[in-house]
PDB file of C-alpha atoms in Angstrom:
ATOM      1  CA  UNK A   1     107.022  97.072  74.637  1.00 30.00           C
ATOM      2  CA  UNK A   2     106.883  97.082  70.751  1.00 29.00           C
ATOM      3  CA  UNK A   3     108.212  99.513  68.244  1.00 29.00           C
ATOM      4  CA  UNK A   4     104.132 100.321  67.372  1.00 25.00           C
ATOM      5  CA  UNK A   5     103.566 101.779  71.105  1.00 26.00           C
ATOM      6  CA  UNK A   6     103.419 105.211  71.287  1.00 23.00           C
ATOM      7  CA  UNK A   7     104.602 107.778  74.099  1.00 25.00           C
ATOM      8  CA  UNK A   8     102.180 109.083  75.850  1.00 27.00           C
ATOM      9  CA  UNK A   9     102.851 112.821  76.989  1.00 30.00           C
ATOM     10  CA  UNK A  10     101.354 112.849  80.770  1.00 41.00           C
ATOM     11  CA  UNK A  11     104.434 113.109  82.836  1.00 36.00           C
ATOM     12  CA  UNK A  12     102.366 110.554  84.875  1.00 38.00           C
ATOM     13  CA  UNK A  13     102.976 107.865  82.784  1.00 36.00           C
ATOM     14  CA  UNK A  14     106.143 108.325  81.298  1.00 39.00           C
ATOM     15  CA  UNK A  15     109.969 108.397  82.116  1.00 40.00           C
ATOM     16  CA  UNK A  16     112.137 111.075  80.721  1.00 41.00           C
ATOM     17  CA  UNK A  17     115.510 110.065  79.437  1.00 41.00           C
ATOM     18  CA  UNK A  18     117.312 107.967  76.987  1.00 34.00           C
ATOM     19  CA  UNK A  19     115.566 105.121  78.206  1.00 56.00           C
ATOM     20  CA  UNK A  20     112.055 106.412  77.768  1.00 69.00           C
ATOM     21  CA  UNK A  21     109.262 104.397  78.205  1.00 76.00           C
ATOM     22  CA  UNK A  22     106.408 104.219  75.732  1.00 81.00           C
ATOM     23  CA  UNK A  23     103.128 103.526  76.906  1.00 81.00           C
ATOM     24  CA  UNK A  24     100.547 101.058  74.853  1.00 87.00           C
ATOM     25  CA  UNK A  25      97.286 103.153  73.806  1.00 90.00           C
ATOM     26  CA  UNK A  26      95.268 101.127  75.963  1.00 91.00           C
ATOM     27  CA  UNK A  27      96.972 102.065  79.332  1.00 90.00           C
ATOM     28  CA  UNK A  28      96.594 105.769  78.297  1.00 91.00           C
ATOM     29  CA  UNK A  29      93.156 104.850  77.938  1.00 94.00           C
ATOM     30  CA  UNK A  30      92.948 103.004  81.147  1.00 91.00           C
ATOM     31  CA  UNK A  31      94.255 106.059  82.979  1.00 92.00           C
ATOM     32  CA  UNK A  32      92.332 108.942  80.990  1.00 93.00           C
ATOM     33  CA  UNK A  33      88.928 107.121  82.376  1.00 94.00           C
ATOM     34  CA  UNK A  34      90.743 106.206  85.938  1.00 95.00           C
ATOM     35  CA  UNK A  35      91.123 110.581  86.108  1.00 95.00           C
ATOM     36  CA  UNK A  36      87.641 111.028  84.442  1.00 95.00           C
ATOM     37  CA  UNK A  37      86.227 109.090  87.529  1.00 95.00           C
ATOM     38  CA  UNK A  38      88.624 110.442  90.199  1.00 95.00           C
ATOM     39  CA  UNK A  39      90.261 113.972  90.387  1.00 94.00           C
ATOM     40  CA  UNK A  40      93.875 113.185  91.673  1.00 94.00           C
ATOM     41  CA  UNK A  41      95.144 116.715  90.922  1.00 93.00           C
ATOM     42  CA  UNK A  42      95.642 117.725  93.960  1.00 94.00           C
ATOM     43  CA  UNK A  43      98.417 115.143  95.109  1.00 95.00           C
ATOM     44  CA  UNK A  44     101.938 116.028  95.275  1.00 95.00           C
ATOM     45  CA  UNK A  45     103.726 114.707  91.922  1.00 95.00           C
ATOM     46  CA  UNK A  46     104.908 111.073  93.697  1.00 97.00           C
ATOM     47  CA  UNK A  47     102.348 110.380  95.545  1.00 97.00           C
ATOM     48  CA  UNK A  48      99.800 110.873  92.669  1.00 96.00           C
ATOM     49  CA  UNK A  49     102.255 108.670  90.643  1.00 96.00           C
ATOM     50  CA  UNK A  50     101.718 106.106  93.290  1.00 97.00           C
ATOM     51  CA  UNK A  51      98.023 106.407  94.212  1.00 97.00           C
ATOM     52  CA  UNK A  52      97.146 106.289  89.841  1.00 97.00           C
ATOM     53  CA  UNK A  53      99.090 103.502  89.373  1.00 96.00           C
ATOM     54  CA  UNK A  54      98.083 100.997  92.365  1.00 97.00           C
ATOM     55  CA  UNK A  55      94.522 101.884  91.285  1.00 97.00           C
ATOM     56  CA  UNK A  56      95.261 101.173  87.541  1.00 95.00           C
ATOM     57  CA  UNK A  57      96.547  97.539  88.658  1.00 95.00           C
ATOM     58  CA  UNK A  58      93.655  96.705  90.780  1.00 95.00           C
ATOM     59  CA  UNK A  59      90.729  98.550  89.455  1.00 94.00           C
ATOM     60  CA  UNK A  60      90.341 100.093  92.592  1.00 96.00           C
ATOM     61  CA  UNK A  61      88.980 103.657  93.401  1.00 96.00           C
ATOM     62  CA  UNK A  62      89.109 102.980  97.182  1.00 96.00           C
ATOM     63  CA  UNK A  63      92.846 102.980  97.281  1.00 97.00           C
ATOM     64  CA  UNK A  64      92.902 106.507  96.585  1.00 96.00           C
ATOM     65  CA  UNK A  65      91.751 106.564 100.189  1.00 95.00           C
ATOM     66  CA  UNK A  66      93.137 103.538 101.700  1.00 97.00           C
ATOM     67  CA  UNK A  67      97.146 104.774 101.008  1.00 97.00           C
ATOM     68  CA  UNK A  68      99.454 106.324 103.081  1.00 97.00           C
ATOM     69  CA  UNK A  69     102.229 107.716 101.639  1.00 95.00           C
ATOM     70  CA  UNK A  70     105.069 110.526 102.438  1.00 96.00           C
ATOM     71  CA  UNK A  71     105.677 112.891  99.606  1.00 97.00           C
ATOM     72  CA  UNK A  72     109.242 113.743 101.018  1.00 97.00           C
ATOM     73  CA  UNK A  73     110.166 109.878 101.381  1.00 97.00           C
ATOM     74  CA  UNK A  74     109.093 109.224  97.850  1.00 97.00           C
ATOM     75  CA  UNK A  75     111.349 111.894  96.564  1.00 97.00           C
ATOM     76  CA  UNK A  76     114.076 110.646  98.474  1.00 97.00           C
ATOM     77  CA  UNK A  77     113.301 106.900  97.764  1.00 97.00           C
ATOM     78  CA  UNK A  78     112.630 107.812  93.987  1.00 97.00           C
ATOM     79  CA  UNK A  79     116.430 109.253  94.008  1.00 96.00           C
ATOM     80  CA  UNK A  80     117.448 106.145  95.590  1.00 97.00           C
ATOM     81  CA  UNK A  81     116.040 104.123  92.984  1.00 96.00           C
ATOM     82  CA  UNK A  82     117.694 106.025  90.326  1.00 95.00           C
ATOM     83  CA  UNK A  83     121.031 106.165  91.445  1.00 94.00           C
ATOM     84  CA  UNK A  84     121.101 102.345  91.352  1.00 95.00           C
ATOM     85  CA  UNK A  85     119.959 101.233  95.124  1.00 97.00           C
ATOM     86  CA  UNK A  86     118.876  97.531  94.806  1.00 97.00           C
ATOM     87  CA  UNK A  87     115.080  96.215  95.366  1.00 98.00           C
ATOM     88  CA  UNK A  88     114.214  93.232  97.376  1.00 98.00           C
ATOM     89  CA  UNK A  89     110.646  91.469  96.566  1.00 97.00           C
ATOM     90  CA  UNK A  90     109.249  88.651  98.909  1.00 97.00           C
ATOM     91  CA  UNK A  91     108.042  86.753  95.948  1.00 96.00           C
ATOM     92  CA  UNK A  92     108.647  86.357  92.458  1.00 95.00           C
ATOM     93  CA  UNK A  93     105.309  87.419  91.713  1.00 95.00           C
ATOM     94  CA  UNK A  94     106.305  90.923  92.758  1.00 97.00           C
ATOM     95  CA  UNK A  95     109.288  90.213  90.901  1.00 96.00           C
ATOM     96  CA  UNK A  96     107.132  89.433  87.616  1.00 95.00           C
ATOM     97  CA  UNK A  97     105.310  92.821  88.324  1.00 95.00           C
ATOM     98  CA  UNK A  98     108.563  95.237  88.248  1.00 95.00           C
ATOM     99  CA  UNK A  99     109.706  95.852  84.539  1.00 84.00           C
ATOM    100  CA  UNK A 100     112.673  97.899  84.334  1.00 85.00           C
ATOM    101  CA  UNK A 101     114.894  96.678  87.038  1.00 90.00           C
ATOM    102  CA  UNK A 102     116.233  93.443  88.317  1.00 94.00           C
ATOM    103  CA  UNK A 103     115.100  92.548  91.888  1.00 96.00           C
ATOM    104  CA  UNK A 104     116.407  90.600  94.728  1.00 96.00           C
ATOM    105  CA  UNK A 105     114.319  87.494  96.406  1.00 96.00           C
ATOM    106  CA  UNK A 106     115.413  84.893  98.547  1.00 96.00           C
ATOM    107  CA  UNK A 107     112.250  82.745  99.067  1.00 96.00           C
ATOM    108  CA  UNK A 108     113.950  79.998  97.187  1.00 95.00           C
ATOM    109  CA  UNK A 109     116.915  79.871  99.067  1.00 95.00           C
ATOM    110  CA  UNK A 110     114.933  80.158 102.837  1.00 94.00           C
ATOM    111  CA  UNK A 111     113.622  77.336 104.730  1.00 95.00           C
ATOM    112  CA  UNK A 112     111.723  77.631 107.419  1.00 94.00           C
ATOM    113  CA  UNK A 113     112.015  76.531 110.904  1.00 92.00           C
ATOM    114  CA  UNK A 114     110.344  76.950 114.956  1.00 92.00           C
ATOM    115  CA  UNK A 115     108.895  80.876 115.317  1.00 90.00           C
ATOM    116  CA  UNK A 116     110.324  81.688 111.518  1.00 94.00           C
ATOM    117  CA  UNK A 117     108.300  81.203 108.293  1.00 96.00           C
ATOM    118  CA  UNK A 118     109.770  80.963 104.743  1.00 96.00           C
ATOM    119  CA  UNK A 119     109.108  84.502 104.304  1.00 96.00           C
ATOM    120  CA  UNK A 120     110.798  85.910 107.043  1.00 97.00           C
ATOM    121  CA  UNK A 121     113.847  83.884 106.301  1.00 97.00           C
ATOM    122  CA  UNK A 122     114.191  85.274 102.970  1.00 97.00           C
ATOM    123  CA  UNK A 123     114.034  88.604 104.266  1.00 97.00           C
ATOM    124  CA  UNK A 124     117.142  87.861 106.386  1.00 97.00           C
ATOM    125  CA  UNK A 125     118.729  86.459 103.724  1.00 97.00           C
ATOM    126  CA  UNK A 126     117.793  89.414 101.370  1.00 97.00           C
ATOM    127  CA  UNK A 127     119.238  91.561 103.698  1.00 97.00           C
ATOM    128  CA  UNK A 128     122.704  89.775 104.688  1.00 96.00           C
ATOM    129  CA  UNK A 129     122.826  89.921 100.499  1.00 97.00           C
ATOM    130  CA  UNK A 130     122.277  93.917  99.895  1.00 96.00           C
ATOM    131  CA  UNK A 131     122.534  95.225 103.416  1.00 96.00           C
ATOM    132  CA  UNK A 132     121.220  98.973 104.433  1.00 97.00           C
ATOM    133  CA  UNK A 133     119.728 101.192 101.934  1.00 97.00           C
ATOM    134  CA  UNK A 134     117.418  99.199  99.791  1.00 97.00           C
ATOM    135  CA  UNK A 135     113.369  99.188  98.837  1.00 98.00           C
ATOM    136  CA  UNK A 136     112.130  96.782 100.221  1.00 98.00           C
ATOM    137  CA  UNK A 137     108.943  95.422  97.990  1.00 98.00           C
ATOM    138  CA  UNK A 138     106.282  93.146 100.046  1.00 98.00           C
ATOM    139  CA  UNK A 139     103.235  92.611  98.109  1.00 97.00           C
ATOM    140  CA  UNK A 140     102.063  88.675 100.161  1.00 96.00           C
ATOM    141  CA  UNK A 141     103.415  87.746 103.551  1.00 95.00           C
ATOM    142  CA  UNK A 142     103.244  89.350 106.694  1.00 97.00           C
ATOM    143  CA  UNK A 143     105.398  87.948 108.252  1.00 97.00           C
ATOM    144  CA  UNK A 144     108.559  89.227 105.894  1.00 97.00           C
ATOM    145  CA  UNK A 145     107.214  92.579 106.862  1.00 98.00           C
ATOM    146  CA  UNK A 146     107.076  91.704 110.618  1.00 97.00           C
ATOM    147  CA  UNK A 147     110.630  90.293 110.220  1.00 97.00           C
ATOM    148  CA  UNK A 148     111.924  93.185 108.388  1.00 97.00           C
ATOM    149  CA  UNK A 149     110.824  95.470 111.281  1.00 97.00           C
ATOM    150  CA  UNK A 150     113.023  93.583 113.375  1.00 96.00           C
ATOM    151  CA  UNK A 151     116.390  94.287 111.151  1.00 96.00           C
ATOM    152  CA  UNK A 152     118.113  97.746 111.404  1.00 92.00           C
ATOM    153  CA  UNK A 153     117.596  97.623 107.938  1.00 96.00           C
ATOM    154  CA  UNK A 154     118.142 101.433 106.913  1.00 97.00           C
ATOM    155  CA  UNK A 155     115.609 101.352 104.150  1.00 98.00           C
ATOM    156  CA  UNK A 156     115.230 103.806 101.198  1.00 98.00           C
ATOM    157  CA  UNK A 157     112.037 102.912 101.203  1.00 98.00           C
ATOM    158  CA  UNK A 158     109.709 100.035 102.675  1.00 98.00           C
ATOM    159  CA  UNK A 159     106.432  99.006 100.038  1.00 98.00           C
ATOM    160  CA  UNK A 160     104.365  97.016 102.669  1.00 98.00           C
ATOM    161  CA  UNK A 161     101.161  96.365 101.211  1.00 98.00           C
ATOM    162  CA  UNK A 162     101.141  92.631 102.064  1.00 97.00           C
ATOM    163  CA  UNK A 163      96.934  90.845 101.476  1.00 96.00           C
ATOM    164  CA  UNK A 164      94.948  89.011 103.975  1.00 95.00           C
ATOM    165  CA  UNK A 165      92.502  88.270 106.688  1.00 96.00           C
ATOM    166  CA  UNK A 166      95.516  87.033 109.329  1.00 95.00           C
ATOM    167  CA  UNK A 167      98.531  90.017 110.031  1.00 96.00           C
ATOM    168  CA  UNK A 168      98.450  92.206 107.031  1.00 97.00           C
ATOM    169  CA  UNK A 169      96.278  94.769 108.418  1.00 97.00           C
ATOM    170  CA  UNK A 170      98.494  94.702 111.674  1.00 97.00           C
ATOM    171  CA  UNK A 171     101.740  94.204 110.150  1.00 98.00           C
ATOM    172  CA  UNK A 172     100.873  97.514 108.361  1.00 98.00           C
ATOM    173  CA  UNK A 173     100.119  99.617 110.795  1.00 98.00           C
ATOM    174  CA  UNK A 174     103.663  98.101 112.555  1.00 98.00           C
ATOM    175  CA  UNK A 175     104.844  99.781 109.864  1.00 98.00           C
ATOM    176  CA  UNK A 176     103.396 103.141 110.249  1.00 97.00           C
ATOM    177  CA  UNK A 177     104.618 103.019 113.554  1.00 97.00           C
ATOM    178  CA  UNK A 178     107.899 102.166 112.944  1.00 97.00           C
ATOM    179  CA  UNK A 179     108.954 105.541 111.651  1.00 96.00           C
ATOM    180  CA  UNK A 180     110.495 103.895 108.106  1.00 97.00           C
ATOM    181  CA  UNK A 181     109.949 105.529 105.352  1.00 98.00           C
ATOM    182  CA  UNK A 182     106.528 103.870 103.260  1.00 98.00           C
ATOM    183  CA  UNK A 183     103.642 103.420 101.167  1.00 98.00           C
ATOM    184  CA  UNK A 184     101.260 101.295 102.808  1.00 98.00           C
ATOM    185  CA  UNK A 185      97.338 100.765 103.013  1.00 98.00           C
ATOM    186  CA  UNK A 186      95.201 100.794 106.060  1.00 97.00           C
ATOM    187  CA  UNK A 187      93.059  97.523 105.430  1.00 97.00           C
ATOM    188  CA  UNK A 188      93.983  94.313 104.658  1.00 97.00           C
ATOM    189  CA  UNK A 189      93.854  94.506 100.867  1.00 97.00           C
ATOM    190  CA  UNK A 190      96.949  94.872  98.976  1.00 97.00           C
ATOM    191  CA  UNK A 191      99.095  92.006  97.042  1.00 96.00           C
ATOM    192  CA  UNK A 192     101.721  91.556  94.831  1.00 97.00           C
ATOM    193  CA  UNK A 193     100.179  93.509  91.752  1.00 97.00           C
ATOM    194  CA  UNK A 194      99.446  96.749  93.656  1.00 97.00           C
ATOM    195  CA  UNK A 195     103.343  97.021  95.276  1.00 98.00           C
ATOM    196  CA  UNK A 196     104.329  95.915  92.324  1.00 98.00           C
ATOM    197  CA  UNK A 197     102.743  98.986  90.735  1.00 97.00           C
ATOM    198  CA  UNK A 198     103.417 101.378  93.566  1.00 98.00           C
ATOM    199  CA  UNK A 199     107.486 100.593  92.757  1.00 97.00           C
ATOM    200  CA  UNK A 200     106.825 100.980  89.194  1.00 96.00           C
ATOM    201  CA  UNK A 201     105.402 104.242  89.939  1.00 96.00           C
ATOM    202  CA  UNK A 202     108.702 105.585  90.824  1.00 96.00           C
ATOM    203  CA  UNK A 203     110.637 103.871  88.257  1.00 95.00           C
ATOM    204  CA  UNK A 204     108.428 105.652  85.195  1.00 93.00           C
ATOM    205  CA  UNK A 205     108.386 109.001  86.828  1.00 90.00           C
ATOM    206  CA  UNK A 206     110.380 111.698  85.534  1.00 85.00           C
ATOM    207  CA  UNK A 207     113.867 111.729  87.132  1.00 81.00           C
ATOM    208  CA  UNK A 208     113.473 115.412  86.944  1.00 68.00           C
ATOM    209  CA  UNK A 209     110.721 117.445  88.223  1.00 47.00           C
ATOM    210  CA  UNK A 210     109.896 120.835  86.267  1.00 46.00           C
ATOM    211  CA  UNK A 211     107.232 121.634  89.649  1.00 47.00           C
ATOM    212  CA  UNK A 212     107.725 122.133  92.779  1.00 43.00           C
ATOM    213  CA  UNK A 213     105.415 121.080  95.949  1.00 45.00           C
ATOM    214  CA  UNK A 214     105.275 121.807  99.276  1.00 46.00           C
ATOM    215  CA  UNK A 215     106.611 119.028 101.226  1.00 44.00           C
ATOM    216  CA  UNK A 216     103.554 117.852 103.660  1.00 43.00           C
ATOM    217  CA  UNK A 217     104.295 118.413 107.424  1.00 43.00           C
ATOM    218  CA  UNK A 218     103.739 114.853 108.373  1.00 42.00           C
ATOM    219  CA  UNK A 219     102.885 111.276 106.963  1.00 49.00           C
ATOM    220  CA  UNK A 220      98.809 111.337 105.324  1.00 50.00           C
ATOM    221  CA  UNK A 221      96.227 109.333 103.895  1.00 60.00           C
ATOM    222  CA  UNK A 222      96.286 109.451 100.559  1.00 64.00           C
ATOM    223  CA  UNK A 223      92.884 110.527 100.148  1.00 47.00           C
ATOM    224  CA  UNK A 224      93.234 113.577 102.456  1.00 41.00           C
ATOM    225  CA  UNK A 225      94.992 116.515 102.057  1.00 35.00           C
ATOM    226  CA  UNK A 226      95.245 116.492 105.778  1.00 30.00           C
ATOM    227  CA  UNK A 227      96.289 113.758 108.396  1.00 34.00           C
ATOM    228  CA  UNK A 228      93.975 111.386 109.175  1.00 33.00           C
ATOM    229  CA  UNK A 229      94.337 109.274 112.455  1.00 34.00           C
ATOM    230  CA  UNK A 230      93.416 105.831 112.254  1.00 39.00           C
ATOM    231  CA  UNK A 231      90.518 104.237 114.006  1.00 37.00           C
ATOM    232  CA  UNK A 232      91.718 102.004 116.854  1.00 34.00           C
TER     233      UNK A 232
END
């Protein structure tokens, strides 16, 4: 960010705190026609964070819909976050995507070998390296968010919005299932730009929250201010 950025006041958008961030004219732009085309008012403060933000980095109106996200994990992971817990990425591109924290990926060190791809290696390796208590960032394999599933990882938070036509759409739901706190999407969209985005989310939100919300009685679409079951 230059010294010619301005701050913008939405709450949405900004990070309170010594280490403010200032946001470029053209991303309060971005979002000011992203709300004038979708009324997100009626999220809970994190989740709204999340759902304008993964939009914003994909152009995408449907996620609003496609998300599933637990306000009360998001508060919890957003503490996490600020009190210093690490994040793990499976690929640098995720990595490129987070801009005020240093992340943790081990695709350069994995190999892999019979029944184990690259990614899922680096996810062990990830994990010998911070242990229990992380976020966990997946924005491109699968299979590191099948293998994570398998670790008693402990997560703060799991970001599992892996792309493609073969396991993402499955791996995701795994993770629904898995009880682990998460933002994840129902198809099999997603990539390194939009968790990227969703993690930045809860990096620029305010560390303190002047409102309070009702915490929602279980895990929901995004789009819905009620529970939606998935179609089998």
């Amino acid at each position: 960010m230059t010294d010619r950025e301005t701050r913008v006041a939405d709450p949405a958008t900004r990070v309170t705190g010594p280490e403010a961030r200032v946001v470029h004219p053209i991303e309060q732009e971005s979002f000011r026609r992203l709300r004038a085309r979708l009324d997100t008012s009626h999220f809970p403060p994190l989740t709204r964070a999340v759902v304008e933000r993964v939009i914003h980095s994909a152009a995408d109106l449907d996620y609003a819909s496609d998300l599933v996200t637990d306000e009360v994990a998001l508060e919890e992971a957003h503490r996490a976050l600020h009190d210093g817990a690490p994040v793990v990425v499976d690929v640098e591109m995720v990595a490129a995507g987070i801009t005020r924290r240093d992340t943790v990926c081990r695709l350069k060190d994995a190999v892999s070998g019979p029944g184990l791809t690259r990614s899922a290696h680096a996810v062990r390796l990830a994990y010998e390296q911070v242990g229990p208590g992380a976020l966990w960032v997946i924005g491109c394999a699968p299979t590191a968010l099948e293998e994570l599933l398998t670790l008693d990882a402990a997560p703060a938070l799991v970001i599992g919005l892996p792309v493609g036509f073969v396991g993402a759409a499955e791996s995701k739901a795994a993770l629904r299932e898995s009880g682990l706190p998460a933002v994840s999407n129902v198809s099999e969209k997603g990539g390194s730009a939009v968790a990227a985005a969703a993690l930045n989310a809860l990096l620029y939100h305010p560390v303190s929250h002047p409102e309070s919300h009702p915490a929602p009685e279980a895990e929901s679409r995004a789009g819905s201010p009620s529970k939606s079951k998935e179609k089998s």
